[in-house]
Coordinates of C-alpha atoms and ligand atoms in Angstrom, one line a residue:
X1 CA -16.6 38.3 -46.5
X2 CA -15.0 38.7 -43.2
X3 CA -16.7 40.9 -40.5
X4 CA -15.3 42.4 -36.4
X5 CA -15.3 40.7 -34.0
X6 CA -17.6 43.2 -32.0
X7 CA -20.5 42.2 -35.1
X8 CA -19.7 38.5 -34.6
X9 CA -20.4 39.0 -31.1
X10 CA -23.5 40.8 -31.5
X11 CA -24.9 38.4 -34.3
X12 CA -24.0 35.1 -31.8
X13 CA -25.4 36.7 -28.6
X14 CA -28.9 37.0 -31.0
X15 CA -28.7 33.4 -31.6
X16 CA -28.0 32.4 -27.4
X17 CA -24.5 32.9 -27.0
X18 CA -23.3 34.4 -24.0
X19 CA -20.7 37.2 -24.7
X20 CA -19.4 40.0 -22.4
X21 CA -21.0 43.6 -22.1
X22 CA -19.3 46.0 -24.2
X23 CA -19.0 49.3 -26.3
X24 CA -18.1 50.6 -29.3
X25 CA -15.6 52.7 -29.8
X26 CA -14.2 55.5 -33.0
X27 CA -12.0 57.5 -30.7
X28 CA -10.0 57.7 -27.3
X29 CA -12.6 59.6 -25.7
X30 CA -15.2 57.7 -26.4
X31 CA -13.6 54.8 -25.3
X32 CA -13.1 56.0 -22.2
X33 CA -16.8 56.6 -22.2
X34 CA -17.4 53.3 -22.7
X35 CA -15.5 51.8 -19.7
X36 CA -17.6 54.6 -17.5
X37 CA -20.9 53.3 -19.0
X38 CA -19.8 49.2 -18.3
X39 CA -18.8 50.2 -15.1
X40 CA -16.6 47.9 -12.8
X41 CA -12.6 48.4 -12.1
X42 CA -11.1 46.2 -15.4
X43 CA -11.6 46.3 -19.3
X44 CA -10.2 44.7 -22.2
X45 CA -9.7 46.9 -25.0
X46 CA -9.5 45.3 -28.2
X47 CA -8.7 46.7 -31.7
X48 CA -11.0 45.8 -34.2
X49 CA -9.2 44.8 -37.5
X50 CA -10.3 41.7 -39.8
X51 CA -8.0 39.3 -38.2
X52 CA -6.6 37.5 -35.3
X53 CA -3.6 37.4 -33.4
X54 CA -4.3 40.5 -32.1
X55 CA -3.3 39.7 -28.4
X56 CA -0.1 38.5 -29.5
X57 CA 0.8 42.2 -31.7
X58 CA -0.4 44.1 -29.0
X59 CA -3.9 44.9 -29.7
X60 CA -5.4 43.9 -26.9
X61 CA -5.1 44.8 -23.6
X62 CA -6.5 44.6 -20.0
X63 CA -7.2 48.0 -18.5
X64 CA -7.6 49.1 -14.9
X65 CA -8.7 52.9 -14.9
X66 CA -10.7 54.9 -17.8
X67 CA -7.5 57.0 -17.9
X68 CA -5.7 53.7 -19.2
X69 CA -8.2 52.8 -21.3
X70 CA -8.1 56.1 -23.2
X71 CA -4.7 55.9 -23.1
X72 CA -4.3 52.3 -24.6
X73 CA -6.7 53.5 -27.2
X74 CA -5.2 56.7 -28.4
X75 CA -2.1 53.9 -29.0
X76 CA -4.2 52.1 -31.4
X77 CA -6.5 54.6 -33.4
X78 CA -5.2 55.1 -36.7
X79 CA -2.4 52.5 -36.6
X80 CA -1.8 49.4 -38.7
X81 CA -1.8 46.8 -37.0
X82 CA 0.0 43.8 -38.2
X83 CA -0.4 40.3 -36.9
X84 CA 0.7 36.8 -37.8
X85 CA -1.9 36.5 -40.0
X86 CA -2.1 39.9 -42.1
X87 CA 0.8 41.0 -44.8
X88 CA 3.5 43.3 -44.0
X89 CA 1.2 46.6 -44.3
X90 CA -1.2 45.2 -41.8
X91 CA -4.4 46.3 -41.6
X92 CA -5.4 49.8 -40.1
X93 CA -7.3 50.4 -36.9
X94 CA -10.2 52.7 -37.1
X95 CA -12.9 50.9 -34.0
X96 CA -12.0 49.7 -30.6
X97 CA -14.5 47.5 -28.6
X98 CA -14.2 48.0 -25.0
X99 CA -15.6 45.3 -23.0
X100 CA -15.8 44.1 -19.1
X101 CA -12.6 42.0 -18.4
X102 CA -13.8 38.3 -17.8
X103 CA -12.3 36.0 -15.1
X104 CA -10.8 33.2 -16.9
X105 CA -10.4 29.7 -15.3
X106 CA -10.0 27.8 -18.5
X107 CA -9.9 28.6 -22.2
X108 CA -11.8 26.6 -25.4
X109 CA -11.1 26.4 -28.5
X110 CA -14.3 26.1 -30.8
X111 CA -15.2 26.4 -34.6
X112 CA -17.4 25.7 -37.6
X113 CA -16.3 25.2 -40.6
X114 CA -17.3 23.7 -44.2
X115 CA -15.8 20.1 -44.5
X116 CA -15.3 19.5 -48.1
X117 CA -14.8 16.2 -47.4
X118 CA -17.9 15.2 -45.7
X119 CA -19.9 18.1 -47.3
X120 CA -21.1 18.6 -43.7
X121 CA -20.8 21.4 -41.4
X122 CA -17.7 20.6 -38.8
X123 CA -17.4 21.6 -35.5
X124 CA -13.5 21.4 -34.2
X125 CA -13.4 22.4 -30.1
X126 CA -10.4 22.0 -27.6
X127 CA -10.2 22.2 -24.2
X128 CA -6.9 24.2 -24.7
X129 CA -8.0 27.3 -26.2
X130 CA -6.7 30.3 -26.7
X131 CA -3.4 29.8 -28.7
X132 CA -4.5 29.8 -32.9
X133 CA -6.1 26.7 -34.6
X134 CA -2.9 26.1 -36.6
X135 CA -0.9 26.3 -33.8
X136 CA -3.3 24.0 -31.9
X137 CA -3.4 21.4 -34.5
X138 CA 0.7 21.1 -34.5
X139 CA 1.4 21.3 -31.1
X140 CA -2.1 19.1 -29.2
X141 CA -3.5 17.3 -31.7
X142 CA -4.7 14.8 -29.8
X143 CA -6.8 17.6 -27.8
X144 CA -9.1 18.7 -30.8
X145 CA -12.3 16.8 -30.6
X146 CA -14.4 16.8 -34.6
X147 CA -18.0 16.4 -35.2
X148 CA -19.9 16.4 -38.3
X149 CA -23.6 17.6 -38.5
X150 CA -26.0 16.1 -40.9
X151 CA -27.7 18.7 -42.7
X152 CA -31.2 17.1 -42.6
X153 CA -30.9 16.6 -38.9
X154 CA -28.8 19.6 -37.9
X155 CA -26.9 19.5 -34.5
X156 CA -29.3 17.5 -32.2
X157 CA -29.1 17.7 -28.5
X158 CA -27.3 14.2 -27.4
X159 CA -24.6 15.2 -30.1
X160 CA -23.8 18.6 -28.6
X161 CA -24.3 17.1 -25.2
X162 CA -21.6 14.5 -26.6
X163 CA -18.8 16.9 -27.7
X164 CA -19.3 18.7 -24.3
X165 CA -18.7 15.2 -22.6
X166 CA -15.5 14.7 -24.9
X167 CA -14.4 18.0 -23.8
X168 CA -14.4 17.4 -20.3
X169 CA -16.9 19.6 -18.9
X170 CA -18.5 19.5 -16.1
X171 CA -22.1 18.7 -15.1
X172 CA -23.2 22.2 -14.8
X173 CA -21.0 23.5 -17.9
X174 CA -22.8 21.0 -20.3
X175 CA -25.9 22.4 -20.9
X176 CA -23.9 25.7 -21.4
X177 CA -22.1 23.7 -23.7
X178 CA -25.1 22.6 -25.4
X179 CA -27.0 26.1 -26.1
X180 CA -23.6 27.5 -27.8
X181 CA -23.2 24.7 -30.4
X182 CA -26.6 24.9 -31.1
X183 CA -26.8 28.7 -31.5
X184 CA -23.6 28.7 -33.1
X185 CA -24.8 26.1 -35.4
X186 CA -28.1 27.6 -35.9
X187 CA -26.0 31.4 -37.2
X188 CA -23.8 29.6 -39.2
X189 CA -26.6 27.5 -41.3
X190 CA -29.2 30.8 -41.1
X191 CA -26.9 33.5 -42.3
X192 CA -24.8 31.3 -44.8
X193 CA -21.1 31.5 -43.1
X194 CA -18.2 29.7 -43.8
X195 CA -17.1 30.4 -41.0
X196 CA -17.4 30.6 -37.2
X197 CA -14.7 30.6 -34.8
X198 CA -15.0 31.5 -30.5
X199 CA -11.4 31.3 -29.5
X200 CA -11.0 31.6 -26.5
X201 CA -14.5 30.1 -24.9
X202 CA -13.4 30.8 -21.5
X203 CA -14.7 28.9 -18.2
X204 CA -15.0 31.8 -15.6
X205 CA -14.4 31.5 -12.1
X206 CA -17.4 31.0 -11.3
X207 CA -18.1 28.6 -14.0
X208 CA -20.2 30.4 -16.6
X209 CA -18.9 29.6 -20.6
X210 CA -18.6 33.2 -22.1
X211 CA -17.5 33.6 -25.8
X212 CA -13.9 36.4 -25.6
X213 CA -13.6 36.7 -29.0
X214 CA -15.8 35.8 -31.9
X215 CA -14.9 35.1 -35.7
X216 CA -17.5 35.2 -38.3
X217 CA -16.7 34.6 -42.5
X218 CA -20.1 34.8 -45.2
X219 CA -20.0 33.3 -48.0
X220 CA -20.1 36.2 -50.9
X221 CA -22.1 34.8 -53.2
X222 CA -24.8 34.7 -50.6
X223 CA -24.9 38.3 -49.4
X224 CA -27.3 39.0 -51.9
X225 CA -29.9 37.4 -49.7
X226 CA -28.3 38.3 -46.4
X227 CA -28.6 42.3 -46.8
X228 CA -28.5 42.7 -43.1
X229 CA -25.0 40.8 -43.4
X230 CA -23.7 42.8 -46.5
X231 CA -24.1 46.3 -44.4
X232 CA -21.7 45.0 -42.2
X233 CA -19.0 44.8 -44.9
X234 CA -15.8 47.4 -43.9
X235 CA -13.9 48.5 -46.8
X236 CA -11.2 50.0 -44.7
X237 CA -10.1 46.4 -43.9
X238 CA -10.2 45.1 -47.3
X239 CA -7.5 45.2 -50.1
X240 CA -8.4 48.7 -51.9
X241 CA -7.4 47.1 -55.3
X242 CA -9.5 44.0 -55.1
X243 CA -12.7 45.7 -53.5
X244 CA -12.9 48.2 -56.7
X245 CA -12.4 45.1 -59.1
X246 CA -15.3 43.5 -57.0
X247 CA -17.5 46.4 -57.5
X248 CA -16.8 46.0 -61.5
X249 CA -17.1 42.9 -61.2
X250 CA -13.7 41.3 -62.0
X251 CA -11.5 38.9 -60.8
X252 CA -8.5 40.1 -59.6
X253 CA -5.9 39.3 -57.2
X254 CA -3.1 41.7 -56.3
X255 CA 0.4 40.4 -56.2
X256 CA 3.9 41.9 -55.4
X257 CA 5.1 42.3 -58.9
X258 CA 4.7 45.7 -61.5
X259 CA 3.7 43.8 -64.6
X260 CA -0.3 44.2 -64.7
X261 CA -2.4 41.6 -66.8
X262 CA -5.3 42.3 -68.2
X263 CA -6.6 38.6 -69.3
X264 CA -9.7 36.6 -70.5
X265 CA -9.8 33.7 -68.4
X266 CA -8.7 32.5 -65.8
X267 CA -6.2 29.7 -67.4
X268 CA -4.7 32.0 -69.6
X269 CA -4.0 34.3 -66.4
X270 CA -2.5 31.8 -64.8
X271 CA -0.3 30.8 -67.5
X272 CA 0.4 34.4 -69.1
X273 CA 2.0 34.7 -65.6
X274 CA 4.0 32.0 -65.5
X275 CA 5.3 33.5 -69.2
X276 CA 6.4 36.6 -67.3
X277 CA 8.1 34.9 -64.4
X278 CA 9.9 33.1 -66.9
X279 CA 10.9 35.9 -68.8
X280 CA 12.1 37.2 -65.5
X281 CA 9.6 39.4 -65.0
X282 CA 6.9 39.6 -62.1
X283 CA 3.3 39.8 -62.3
X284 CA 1.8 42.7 -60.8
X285 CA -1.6 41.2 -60.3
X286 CA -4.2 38.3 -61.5
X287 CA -6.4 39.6 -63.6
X288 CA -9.3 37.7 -65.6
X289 CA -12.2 40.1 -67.5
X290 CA -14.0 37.0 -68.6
X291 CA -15.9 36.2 -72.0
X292 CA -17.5 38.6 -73.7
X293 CA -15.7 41.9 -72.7
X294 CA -17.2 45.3 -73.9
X295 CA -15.1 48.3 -74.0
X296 CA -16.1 49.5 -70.9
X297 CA -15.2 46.6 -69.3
X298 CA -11.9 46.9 -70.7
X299 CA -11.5 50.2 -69.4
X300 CA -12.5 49.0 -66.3
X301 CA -9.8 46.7 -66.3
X302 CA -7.1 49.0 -67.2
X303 CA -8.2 51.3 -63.6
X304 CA -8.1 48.3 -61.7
X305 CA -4.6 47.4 -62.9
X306 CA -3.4 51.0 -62.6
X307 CA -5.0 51.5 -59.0
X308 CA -1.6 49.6 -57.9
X309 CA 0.9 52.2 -57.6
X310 CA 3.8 49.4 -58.1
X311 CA 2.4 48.8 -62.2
X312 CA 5.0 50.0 -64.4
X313 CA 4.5 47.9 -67.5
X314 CA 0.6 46.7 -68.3
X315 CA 0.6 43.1 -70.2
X316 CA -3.0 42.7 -72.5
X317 CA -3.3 39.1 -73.9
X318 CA -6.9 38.1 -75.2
X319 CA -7.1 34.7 -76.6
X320 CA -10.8 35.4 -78.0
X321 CA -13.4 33.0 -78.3
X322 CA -16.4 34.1 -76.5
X323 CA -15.0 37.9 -76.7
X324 CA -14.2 39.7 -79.8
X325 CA -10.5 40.9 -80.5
X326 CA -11.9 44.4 -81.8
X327 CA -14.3 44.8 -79.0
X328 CA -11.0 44.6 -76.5
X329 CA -9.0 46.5 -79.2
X330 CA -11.5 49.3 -78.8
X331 CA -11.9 48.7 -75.0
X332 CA -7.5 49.6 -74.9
X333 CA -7.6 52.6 -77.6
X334 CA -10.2 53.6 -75.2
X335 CA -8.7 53.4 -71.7
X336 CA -5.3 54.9 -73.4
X337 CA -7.2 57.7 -74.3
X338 CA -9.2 58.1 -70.9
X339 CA -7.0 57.2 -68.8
X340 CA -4.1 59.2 -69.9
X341 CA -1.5 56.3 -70.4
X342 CA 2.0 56.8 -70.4
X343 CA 2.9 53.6 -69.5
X344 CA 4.4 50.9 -71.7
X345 CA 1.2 48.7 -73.0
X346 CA 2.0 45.2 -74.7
X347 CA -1.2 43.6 -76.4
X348 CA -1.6 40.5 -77.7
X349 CA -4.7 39.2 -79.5
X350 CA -5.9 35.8 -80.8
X351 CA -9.0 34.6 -82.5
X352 CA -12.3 35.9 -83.1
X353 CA -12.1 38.7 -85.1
X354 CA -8.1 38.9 -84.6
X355 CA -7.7 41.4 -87.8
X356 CA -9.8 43.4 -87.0
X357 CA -8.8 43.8 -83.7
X358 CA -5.6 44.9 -84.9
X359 CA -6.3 47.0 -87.4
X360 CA -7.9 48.8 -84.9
X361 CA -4.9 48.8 -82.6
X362 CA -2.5 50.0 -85.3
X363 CA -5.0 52.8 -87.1
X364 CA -5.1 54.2 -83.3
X365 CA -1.4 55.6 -83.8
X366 CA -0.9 54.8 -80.2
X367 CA 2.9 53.4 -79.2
X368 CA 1.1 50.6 -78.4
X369 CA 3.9 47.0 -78.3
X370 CA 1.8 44.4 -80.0
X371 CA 2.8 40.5 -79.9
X372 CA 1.5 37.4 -82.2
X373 CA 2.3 35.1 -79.2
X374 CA 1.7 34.6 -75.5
X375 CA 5.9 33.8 -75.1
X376 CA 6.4 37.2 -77.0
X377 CA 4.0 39.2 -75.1
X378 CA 5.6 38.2 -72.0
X379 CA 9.2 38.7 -73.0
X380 CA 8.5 42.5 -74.7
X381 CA 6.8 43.4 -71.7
X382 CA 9.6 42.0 -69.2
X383 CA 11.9 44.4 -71.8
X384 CA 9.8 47.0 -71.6
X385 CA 10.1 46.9 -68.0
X386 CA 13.7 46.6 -68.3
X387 CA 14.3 49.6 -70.1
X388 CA 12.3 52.0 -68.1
X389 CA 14.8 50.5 -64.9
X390 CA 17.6 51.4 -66.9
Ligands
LIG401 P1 -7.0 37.6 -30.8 O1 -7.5 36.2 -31.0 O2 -7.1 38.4 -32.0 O3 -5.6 37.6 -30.2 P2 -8.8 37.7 -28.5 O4 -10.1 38.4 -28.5 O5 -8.8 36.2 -28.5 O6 -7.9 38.3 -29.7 O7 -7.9 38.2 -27.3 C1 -6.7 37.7 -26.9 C2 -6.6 37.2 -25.5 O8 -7.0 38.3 -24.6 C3 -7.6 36.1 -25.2 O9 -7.1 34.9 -25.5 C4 -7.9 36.3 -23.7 O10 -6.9 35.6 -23.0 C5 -7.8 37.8 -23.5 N1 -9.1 38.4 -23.5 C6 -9.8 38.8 -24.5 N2 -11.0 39.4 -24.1 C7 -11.0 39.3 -22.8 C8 -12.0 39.7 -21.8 N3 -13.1 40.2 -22.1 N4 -11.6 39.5 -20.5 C9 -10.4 38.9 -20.2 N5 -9.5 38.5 -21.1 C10 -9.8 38.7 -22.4
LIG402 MG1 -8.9 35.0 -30.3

């Protein structure tokens, strides 16, 4: 789970890092409000969207009256903002953090991240900041400095004291140095992250290390013992059709395509799309309801696939082991009927209880397209598709 970069902030500052005074902002106004309460003669207002390279798309920008700021704000409310590293749509601007522009001598690069590797906790840090990680690693590799921390240790002084030596800091920076790793070290272990990223840590002019931006990432399976960190979780930023599967409970992934799956695991997903592609079809979405699948969980399956406005043609195929071919037969007589369904459904069951299973389909009297075999399913419901296009 991704959090802003104005919580990120917050959360590191608790834990020693120094970050700029700043405000909150949901509208122009009170943006503008903000700047008046920091005070001073230049702001940096900063959309706050779950992603980076917001600098670069124009969602940041350095502001030298309360008129500009308000101005520069009213710009970004309600757009979506898209960045190098969001999809086409972007992702939709709804806070603005207003903070105290900094005097920037010299920008770091610094992160934690999980090394599968090692099984350790990684810090990467540059002395040339600012630009992304990837673009870092490609064009100075040489200037990005690793360190591993060993968990029954964690990040002792003389290592963090090492890595600020490597970096090339100066006498007075180091100790600087030395309280951020640790903090940031300390947040990242304490709150179960995956992730924590200050890019740029800026040098100021008069040579204090201040975090300008802040990146934080939790590991989901954690937040139920982190509720402090789950509040923080904005649905605005998050895919609408994955965060209702989430809430039900199933794994889906949306894709570009108008075939929807509805699948039991997560093999047979990937393969029953493959079927489609190479039928000529494409997938509309990844879709696994796992073993044992009630009827309601069916139906809950069938909204999630039909939340995507782009589904024309939905694509069942239970190979049932765990699960029960009537309890899914019921589960799509069921959503047909709830639902409302007028589109095209191909279904295509194997194993337990398989006769069943269709006996129940066909005494339905639903025009439902059934299929004995996976290569079948996916070529009736690439023609299915076909012939609502024509
Ligand atoms: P992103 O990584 O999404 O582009 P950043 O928060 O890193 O957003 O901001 C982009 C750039 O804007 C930074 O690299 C920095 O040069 C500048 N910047 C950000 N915050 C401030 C600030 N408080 N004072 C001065 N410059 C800032
Ligand atoms: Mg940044």
């Amino acid at each position: 789970m991704d959090i802003h970069e104005y919580q990120a902030k917050e959360i590191l500052a608790r834990f020693g890092v120094p970050v700029p005074r700043g405000g909150l902002a949901y509208s122009p106004e009170q943006a503008g409000y903000r700047a008046r309460e920091l005070g001073g003669s230049a702001w940096v207002v900063k959309a706050q969207i779950h992603s980076g390279g917001r600098g670069a798309a124009g969602g940041v920008k350095l502001c030298r009256s309360e008129d500009e700021v308000r101005e520069f704000a009213s710009t970004l409310f309600g757009r979506q903002l898209v960045t190098k590293q969001t999809d086409a749509n972007g992702k939709g601007v709804y806070r603005v953090w207003v903070e105290g522009a900094s005097d920037i001598a010299q920008e770091l690069y610094l992160g934690f991240v999980l090394d599968r590797t090692s099984e350790r906790i990684m810090i990467v840090a540059s002395a040339h900041g600012g630009m992304e990680i990837e673009d870092l690693a490609a064009t100075d590799p040489a200037s990005l400095q690793r360190m591993t921390i060993d968990p029954a240790v964690g990040l002792s002084e003389f290592q963090a004291r090492e890595l600020a030596f490597a970096l090339g800091l100066k006498a007075g920076q180091v100790a600087q140095m030395v309280t951020i790793l640790r903090a940031c070290y300390r947040a990242y272990r304490d709150l179960d992250a995956t992730m924590v990223e200050i890019n740029p840590l800026v040098i100021t002019g008069t040579g204090e290390l201040v975090a300008l931006d802040a990146k934080m990432s939790f590991d989901t399976n954690a937040l139920f013992r982190r509720p402090e960190i789950h509040e923080l979780r904005d649905r605005s930023q998050e895919d609408p059709r994955e965060s209702t599967a989430g809430d039900y409970g199933l794994a889906y992934v949306g894709l570009e395509g108008d075939i929807g799956c509805i699948i039991n695991g997560a093999g047979l997903a990937m393969a029953t799309m493959d079927m489609i592609k190479l039928a000529g079809g494409e997938p509309a979405n990844f879709l696994d309801i796992g073993g044992g699948a009630s009827p309601e969980r069916v139906v809950r399956a069938f909204r999630t696939v039909l939340a995507d406005r782009n589904v024309a043609v939905i694509l069942v195929n239970i190979f049932a082991g765990i699960n029960r071919c009537d309890w899914v037969a019921e589960g799509v007589v069921q959503a047909y009927r709830e639902v409302g369904l007028t589109l095209p459904v191909v279904v295509r069951l194997a194993g337990t209880n398989v006769e069943e299973g269709k006996r129940i389909l066909e005494g339905s009297g639903l025009p439902l397209i059934t299929a004995d075999t996976l290569a079948e399913a996916a070529d009736k419901a690439v023609a299915a598709r076909a012939k609502l296009a024509a």
